[in-house]
Coordinates of C-alpha atoms and ligand atoms in Angstrom, one line a residue:
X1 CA -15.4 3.4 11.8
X2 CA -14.9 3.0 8.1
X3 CA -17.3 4.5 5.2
X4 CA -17.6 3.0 2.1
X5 CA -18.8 4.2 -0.9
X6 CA -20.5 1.0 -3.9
X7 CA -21.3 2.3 -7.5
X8 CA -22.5 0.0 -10.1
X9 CA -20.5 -0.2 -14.1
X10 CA -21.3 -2.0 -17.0
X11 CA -22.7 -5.1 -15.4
X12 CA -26.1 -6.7 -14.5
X13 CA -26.3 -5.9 -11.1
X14 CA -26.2 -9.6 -10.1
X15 CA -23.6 -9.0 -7.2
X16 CA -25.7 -6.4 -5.8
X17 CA -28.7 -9.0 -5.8
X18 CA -26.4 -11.8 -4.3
X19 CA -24.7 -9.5 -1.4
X20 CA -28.8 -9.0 -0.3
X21 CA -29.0 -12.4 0.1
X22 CA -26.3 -12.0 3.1
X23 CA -27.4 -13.6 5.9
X24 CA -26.9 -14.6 9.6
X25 CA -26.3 -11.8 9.8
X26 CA -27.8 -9.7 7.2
X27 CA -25.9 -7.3 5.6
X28 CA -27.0 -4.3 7.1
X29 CA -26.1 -5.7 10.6
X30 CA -22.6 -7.3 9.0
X31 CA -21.6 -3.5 8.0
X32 CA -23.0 -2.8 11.5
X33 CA -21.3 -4.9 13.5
X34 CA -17.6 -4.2 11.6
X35 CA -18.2 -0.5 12.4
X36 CA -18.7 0.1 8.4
X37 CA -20.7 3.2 7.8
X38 CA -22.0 3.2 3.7
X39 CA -22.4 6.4 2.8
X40 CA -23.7 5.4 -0.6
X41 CA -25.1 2.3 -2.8
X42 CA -27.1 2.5 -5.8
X43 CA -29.6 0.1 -4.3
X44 CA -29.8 0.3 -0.4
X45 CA -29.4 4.0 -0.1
X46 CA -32.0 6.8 -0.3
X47 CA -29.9 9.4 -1.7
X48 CA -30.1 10.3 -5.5
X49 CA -29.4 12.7 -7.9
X50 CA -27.5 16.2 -6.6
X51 CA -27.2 14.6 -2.8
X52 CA -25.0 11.4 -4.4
X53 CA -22.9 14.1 -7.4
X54 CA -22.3 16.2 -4.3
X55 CA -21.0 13.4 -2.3
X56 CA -18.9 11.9 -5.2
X57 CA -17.4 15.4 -5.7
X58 CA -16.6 16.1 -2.1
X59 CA -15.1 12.8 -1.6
X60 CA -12.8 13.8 -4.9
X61 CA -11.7 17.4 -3.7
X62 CA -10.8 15.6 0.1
X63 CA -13.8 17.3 1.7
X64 CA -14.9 13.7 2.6
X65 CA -12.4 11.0 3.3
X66 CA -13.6 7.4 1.4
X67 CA -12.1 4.3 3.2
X68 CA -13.4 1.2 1.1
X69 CA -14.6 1.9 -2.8
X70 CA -16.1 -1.1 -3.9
X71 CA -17.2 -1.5 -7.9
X72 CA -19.7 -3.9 -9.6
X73 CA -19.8 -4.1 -12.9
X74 CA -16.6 -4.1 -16.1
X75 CA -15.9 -0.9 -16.6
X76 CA -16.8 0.6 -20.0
X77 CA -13.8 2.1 -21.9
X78 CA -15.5 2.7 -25.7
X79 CA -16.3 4.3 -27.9
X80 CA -12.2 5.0 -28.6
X81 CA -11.1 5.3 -25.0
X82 CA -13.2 8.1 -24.4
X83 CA -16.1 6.3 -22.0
X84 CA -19.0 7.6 -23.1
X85 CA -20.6 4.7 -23.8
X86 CA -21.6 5.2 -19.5
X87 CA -21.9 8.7 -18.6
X88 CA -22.8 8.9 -15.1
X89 CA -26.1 10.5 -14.9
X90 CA -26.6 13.9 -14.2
X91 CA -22.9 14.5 -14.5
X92 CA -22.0 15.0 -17.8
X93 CA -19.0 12.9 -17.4
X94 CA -18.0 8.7 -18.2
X95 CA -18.1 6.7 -15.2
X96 CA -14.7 5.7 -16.2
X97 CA -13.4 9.1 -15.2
X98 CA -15.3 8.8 -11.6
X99 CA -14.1 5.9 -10.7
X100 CA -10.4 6.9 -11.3
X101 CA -10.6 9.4 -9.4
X102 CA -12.9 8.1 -6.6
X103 CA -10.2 5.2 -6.3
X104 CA -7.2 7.4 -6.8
X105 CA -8.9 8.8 -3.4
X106 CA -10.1 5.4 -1.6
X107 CA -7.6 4.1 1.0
X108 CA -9.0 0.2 -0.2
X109 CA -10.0 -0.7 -4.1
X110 CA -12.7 -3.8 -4.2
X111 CA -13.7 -5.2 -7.5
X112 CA -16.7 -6.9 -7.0
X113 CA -17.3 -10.2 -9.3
X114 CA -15.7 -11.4 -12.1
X115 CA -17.2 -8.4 -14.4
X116 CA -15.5 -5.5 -12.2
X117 CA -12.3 -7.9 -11.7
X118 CA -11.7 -9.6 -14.9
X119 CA -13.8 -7.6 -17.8
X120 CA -16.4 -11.0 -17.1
X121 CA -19.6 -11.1 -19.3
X122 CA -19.7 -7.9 -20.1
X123 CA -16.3 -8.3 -22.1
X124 CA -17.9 -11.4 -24.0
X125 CA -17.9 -11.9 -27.5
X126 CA -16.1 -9.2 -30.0
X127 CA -16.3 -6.4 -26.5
X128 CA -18.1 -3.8 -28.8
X129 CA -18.1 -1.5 -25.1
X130 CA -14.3 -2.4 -24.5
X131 CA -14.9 -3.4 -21.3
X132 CA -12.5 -4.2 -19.2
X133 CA -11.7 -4.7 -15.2
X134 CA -10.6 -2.6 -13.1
X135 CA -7.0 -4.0 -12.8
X136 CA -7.0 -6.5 -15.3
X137 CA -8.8 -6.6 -19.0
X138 CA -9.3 -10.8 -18.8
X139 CA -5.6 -12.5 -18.1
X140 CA -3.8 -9.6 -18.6
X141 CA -2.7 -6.7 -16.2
X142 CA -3.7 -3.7 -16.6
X143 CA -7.2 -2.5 -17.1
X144 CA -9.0 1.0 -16.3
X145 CA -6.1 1.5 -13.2
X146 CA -3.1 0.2 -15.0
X147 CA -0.4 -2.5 -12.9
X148 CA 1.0 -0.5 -10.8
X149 CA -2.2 1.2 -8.7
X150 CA -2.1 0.8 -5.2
X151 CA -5.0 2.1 -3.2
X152 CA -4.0 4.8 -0.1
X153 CA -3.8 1.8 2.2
X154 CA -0.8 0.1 0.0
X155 CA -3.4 -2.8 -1.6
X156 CA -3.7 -3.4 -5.2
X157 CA -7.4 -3.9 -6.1
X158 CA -9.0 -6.5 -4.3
X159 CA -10.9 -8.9 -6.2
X160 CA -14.0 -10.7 -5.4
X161 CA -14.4 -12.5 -8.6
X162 CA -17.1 -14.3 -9.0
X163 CA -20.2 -14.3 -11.4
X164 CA -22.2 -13.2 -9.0
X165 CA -19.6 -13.3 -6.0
X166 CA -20.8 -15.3 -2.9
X167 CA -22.5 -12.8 -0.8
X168 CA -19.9 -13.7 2.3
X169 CA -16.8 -13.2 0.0
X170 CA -17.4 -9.9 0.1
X171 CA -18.4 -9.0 3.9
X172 CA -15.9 -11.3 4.8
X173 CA -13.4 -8.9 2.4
X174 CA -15.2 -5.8 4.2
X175 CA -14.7 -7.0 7.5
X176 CA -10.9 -8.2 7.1
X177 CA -10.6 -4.7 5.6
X178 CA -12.3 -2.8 8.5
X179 CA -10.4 -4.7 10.9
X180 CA -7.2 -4.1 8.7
X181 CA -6.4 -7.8 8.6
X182 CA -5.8 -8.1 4.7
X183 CA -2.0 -7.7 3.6
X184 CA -0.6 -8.4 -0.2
X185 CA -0.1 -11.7 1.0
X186 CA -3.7 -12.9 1.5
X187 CA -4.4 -11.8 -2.3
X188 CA -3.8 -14.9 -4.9
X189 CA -1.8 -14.6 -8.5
X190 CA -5.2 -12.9 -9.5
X191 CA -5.3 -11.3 -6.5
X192 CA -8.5 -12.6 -5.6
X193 CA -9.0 -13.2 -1.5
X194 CA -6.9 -16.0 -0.5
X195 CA -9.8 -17.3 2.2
X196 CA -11.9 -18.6 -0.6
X197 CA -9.6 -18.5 -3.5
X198 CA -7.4 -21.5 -2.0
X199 CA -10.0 -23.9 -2.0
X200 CA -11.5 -25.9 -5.2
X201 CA -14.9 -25.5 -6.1
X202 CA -14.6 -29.7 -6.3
X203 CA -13.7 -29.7 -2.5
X204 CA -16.8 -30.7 -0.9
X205 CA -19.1 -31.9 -4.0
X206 CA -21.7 -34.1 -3.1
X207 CA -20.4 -36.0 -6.6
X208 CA -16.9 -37.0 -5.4
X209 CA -17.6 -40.8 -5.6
X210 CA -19.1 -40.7 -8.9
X211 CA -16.1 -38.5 -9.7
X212 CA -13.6 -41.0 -8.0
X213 CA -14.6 -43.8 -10.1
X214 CA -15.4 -42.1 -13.6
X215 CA -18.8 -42.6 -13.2
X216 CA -19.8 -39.8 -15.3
X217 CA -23.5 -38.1 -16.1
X218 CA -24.0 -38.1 -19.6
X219 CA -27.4 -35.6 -19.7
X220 CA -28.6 -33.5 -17.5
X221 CA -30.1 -34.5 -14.3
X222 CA -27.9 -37.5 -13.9
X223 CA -26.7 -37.9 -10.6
X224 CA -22.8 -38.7 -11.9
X225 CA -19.9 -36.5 -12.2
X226 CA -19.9 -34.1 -14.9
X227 CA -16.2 -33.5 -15.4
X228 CA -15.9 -36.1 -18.3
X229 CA -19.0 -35.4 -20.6
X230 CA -20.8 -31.8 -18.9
X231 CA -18.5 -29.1 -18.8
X232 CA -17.4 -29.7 -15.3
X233 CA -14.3 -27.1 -14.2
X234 CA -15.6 -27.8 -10.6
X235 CA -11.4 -29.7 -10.3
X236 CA -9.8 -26.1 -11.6
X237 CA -12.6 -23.5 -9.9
X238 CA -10.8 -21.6 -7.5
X239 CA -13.8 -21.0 -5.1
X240 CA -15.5 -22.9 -2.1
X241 CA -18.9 -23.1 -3.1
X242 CA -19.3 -26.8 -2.1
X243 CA -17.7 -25.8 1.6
X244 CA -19.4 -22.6 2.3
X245 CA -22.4 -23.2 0.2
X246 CA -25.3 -20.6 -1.5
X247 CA -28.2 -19.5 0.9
X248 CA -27.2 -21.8 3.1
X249 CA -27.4 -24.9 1.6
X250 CA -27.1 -24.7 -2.6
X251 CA -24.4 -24.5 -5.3
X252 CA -24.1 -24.8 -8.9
X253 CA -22.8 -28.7 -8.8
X254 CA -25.4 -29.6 -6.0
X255 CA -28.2 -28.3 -8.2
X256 CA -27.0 -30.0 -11.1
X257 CA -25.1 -27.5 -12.7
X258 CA -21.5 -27.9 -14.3
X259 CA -19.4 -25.5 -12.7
X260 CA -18.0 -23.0 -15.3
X261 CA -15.1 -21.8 -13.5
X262 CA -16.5 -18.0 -13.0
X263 CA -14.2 -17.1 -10.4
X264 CA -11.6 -16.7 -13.1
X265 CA -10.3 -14.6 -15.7
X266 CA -11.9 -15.2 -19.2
X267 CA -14.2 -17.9 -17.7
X268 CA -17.0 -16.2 -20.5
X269 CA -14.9 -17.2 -23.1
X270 CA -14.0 -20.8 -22.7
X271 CA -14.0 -21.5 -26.4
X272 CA -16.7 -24.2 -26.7
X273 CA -20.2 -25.0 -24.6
X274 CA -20.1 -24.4 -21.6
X275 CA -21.4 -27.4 -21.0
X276 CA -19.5 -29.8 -22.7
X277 CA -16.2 -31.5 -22.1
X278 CA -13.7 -30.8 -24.8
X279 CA -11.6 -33.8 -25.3
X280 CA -8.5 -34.8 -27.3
X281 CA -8.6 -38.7 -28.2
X282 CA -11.8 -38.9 -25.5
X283 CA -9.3 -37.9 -22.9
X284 CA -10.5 -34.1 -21.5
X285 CA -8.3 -30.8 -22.3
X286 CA -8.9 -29.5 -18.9
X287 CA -7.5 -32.0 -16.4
X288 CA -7.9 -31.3 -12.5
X289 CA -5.5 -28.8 -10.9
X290 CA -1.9 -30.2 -10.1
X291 CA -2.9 -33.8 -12.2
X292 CA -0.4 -34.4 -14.7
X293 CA -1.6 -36.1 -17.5
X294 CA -0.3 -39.4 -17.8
X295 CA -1.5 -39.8 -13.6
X296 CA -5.4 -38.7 -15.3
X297 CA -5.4 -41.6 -17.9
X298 CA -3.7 -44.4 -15.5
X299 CA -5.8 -43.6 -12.4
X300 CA -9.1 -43.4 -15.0
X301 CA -9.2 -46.4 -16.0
X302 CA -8.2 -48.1 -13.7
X303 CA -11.3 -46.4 -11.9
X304 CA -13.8 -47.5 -14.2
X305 CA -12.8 -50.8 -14.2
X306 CA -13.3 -50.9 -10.4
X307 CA -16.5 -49.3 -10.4
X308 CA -19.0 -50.5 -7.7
X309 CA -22.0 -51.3 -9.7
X310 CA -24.4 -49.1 -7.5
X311 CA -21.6 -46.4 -8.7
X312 CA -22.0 -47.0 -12.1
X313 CA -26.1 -47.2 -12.4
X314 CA -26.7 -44.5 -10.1
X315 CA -24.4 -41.7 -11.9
X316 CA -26.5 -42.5 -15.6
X317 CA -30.3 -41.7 -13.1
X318 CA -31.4 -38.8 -12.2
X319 CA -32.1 -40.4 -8.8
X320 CA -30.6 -43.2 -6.2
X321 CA -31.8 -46.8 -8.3
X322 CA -29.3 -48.6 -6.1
X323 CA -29.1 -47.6 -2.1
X324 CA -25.9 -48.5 -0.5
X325 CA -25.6 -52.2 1.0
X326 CA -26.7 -52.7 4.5
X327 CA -24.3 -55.1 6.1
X328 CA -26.4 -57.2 8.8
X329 CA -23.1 -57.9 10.5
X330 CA -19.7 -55.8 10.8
X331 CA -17.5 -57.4 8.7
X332 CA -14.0 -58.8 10.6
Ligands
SF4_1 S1 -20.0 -10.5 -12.2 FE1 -21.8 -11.6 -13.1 S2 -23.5 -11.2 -11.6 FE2 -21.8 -9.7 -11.2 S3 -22.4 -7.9 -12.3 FE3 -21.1 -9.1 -13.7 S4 -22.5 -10.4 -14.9 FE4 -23.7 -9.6 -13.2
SF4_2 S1 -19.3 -32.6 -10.7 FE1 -17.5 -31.3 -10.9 S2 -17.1 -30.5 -8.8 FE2 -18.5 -32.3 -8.6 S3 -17.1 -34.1 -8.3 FE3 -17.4 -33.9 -10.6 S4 -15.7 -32.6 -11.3 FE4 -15.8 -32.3 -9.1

């Protein structure tokens, strides 16, 4: 049996409201089932006030052994390093210095989404709470643990970036942990979790023809893909959100959302609309993962020119104008 112990930091609680949404089976029964006992959570436990100090400080003097710490949320370094822009209630001291020591006591470190990762949201804009992650501060090692932490179990953090992180990234994280199937080498460069953080977001988009022929939406609501005119970063999203899907059957693209890439570091900074394509001589900045350029242009228009016309009307509609051909007889 493992215990694991969840405090929320300087986010919006978002992750906590997606992990609820677990299902089939819920989370309560996931934990169950891969023997994880939770001795706290801000949100699912009963516990408050002295009980939860009490625990935190037994768990730091080694009266109480903590397997898994999991964080939500950047963490809050300001004003001046000292963190007391978030004390922890009723303690008197920054939840900064908690959770170094809470994770300089766990056996397994989990950042969960992009804020507790990467800095994410929270870090937006000129940072006035110099937030940060918890092993990185955006693109850049570091953060509140520094490079070289290693949690008791010989991990680096763990993160499940994400903004919020897919429910099932992070029981599927808890459960590889509790059955101690997660080495170094199933972490990625940002040492997200390699069984979502191999696939692309683009993998599995109900847009992929529009996208294969250039047929692009030029407004929202149109049915094309939104790579060349909408913001789309679906071709560099590290994520599987059109393979696993959201409650069972959504994500951003299939709702008609451009993906903004918020699996990654600095995603909240992208340095223009986030839903807009930035372009250099109408050819987009961002080009798909593992593309080189001159391959984008060539294959583009040659795409457009051989544009089905039930393609091309379709992607500028916000629904199906031109149905697929019905061929009365197989052609030989
Ligand atoms: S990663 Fe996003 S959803 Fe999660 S706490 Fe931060 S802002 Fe909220
Ligand atoms: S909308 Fe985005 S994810 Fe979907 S096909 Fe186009 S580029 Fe790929």
């Amino acid at each position: 049996m493992m215990n694991l112990l969840w405090l929320q930091s300087g986010g919006c609680g978002g992750c906590t409201m997606s992990m609820m949404c677990a299902e089939a089976p819920d989370l309560l029964a996931t934990l169950d089932g891969a023997g994880i006992d939770l001795l706290w959570h801000p949100t699912l436990s009963e516990a408050t006030g002295a009980e939860v100090v009490d625990l935190l400080q037994a768990i730091v003097e080694r009266r109480q052994g903590l397997d898994i710490l999991c964080v939500e949320g950047s963490l809050l370094l300001g004003p001046n390093g000292s963190g007391r822009f978030h004390m922890m209630a009723g303690t008197g001291r920054p939840m900064i210095d908690w959770v170094r020591d809470l994770a300089a006591r766990a056996r397994h470190v989990v950042a969960v989404g992009t804020c507790a990762a990467f800095g994410g949201i929270t870090a937006a804009g000129v940072n006035p709470a110099d937030a940060c992650g918890l092993q990185y501060d955006g693109r850049q090692k570091g953060g509140l643990l520094g490079p070289g932490f290693r949690a008791g179990a010989g991990l680096p953090v763990i993160n499940v970036a994400g903004c919020p992180t897919h429910p099932n990234w992070v029981t599927e994280t808890l459960m590889l942990l509790a059955g101690g199937d997660m080495a170094a080498g199933d972490l990625d460069l940002y040492q997200r979790p390699r069984f979502y953080a191999d696939h692309l977001v683009h993998h599995g988009c109900p847009r992929n023809e529009y996208y294969e022929y250039k047929a692009s939406a030029h407004k929202p609501s149109d049915l094309g893909c939104m790579m060349e005119h909408m913001g789309c970063l679906g071709t560099q999203a590290h994520a599987d959100c059109n393979t696993r899907l959201w409650n069972g059957e959504g994500s951003c693209t299939r709702g008609g959302y451009a993906c903004i890439n918020c699996t990654a570091p600095e995603f909240e900074e992208p340095g223009h609309m986030f839903l807009e394509t930035p372009k250099l001589a109408g050819i987009p900045i961002g080009l798909p993962t593992d593309m080189p350029k001159a391959w984008f242009v060539a294959l583009s228009s040659l795409a457009k020119a051989a544009t089905p016309d039930r393609v091309r009307r379709n992607a500028a509609t916000d629904r199906i104008v031109v149905p697929p051909t019905v061929h009365e007889k197989r052609k030989r």
